[in-house]
CSV table of C-alpha atoms in Angstrom, one decimal:
chain,number,residue,atom,x,y,z
A,122,UNK,CA,-11.2,24.0,-13.1
A,123,UNK,CA,-11.3,20.2,-13.9
A,124,UNK,CA,-7.5,20.0,-13.8
A,125,UNK,CA,-7.5,21.6,-10.3
A,126,UNK,CA,-10.1,19.2,-9.1
A,127,UNK,CA,-8.2,16.2,-10.4
A,128,UNK,CA,-5.0,17.6,-8.9
A,129,UNK,CA,-6.5,18.0,-5.4
A,130,UNK,CA,-8.3,14.7,-5.6
A,131,UNK,CA,-5.0,13.0,-6.5
A,132,UNK,CA,-3.2,14.7,-3.6
A,133,UNK,CA,-5.8,13.8,-1.0
A,134,UNK,CA,-6.2,10.2,-2.2
A,135,UNK,CA,-2.4,9.7,-2.2
A,136,UNK,CA,-2.0,11.2,1.3
A,137,UNK,CA,-5.1,9.6,2.9
A,138,UNK,CA,-5.0,6.0,1.5
A,139,UNK,CA,-2.5,4.6,4.0
A,140,UNK,CA,-4.3,6.2,6.9
A,141,UNK,CA,-7.6,4.7,5.8
A,142,UNK,CA,-6.0,1.3,5.5
A,143,UNK,CA,-4.7,1.7,9.0
A,144,UNK,CA,-8.1,2.7,10.4
A,145,UNK,CA,-9.7,-0.4,8.9
A,146,UNK,CA,-9.5,-3.6,11.1
A,147,UNK,CA,-6.5,-5.7,10.4
A,148,UNK,CA,-8.6,-8.7,9.3
A,149,UNK,CA,-10.7,-6.6,6.9
A,150,UNK,CA,-9.4,-8.5,3.8
A,151,UNK,CA,-9.1,-11.9,5.5
A,152,UNK,CA,-12.5,-13.1,4.4
A,153,UNK,CA,-13.8,-13.9,1.0
A,154,UNK,CA,-12.6,-15.6,-2.1
A,155,UNK,CA,-9.3,-15.0,-3.8
A,156,UNK,CA,-9.2,-12.7,-6.9
A,157,UNK,CA,-5.8,-13.9,-8.0
A,158,UNK,CA,-6.0,-15.0,-11.6
A,159,UNK,CA,-3.2,-17.6,-11.1
A,160,UNK,CA,-5.2,-19.2,-8.3
A,161,UNK,CA,-8.5,-19.0,-10.1
A,162,UNK,CA,-7.3,-20.2,-13.5
A,163,UNK,CA,-4.4,-22.5,-12.8
A,164,UNK,CA,-5.2,-23.5,-9.2
A,165,UNK,CA,-1.7,-22.5,-7.9
A,166,UNK,CA,-0.7,-19.6,-5.7
A,167,UNK,CA,1.6,-16.9,-7.1
A,168,UNK,CA,4.2,-14.9,-5.2
A,169,UNK,CA,1.8,-12.1,-4.4
A,170,UNK,CA,-1.0,-14.4,-3.0
A,171,UNK,CA,-1.8,-13.1,0.5
A,172,UNK,CA,0.2,-9.9,0.1
A,173,UNK,CA,-2.7,-7.6,0.7
A,174,UNK,CA,-3.7,-9.5,3.8
A,175,UNK,CA,-0.1,-9.6,5.0
A,176,UNK,CA,0.3,-5.9,4.4
A,177,UNK,CA,-2.8,-5.1,6.5
A,178,UNK,CA,-1.5,-7.2,9.3
A,179,UNK,CA,2.0,-5.7,9.0
A,180,UNK,CA,0.8,-2.1,9.2
A,181,UNK,CA,-1.2,-3.1,12.3
A,182,UNK,CA,2.0,-4.6,13.8
A,183,UNK,CA,0.7,-8.1,13.7
A,184,UNK,CA,3.9,-9.5,12.3
A,185,UNK,CA,3.2,-13.2,13.0
A,186,UNK,CA,0.0,-13.1,11.0
A,187,UNK,CA,1.7,-11.1,8.2
A,188,UNK,CA,4.5,-13.7,8.0
A,189,UNK,CA,1.8,-16.5,7.8
A,190,UNK,CA,0.0,-14.8,4.9
A,191,UNK,CA,3.1,-13.8,2.8
A,192,UNK,CA,6.7,-13.7,3.8
A,193,UNK,CA,7.5,-11.1,1.1
A,194,UNK,CA,5.5,-8.5,3.0
A,195,UNK,CA,8.6,-8.0,5.2
A,196,UNK,CA,10.4,-6.7,2.0
A,197,UNK,CA,7.5,-5.1,0.2
A,198,UNK,CA,6.0,-3.0,3.1
A,199,UNK,CA,9.2,-1.2,4.1
A,200,UNK,CA,9.8,-0.4,0.4
A,201,UNK,CA,6.3,1.1,0.1
A,202,UNK,CA,6.9,3.9,2.6
A,203,UNK,CA,9.6,5.8,0.6
A,204,UNK,CA,7.5,5.2,-2.6
A,205,UNK,CA,4.4,6.6,-0.9
A,206,UNK,CA,6.5,9.6,0.4
A,207,UNK,CA,7.7,10.2,-3.2
A,208,UNK,CA,4.1,10.1,-4.5
A,209,UNK,CA,3.0,12.7,-1.9
A,210,UNK,CA,5.8,15.0,-3.1
A,211,UNK,CA,4.9,14.4,-6.8
A,212,UNK,CA,1.2,15.0,-6.1
A,213,UNK,CA,2.1,18.4,-4.8
A,214,UNK,CA,4.2,19.1,-7.9
A,215,UNK,CA,7.5,19.0,-5.9
A,216,UNK,CA,10.5,16.8,-6.2
A,217,UNK,CA,11.5,14.7,-3.3
A,218,UNK,CA,14.9,15.5,-2.0
A,219,UNK,CA,17.7,13.0,-2.0
A,220,UNK,CA,18.4,9.9,-4.2
A,221,UNK,CA,14.7,8.9,-4.5
A,222,UNK,CA,13.8,12.3,-5.9
A,223,UNK,CA,16.3,11.9,-8.7
A,224,UNK,CA,14.8,8.6,-9.8
A,225,UNK,CA,12.1,8.8,-12.5
């Protein structure tokens, strides 16, 4: 019974997470202090600084703001879609067809 609950929770969280992020306003993560350890401890930005904010603006089609927060979002976000699709298949206990399904 617990296994079944964990399975269905995992499936629903995996499927719904991108839609919840899309429903949130694009500037939802723009406010507040940074939680990046590199920035807090060393005072320097890492390559991932601003990536969450850039991703939110990217999925809301605000590409100029996404570029301003982190240029790597234009590489990371398109790569997230096939990985999310693979996770949806795996959460259902299936293997994704094609090359991505063969990768472990």
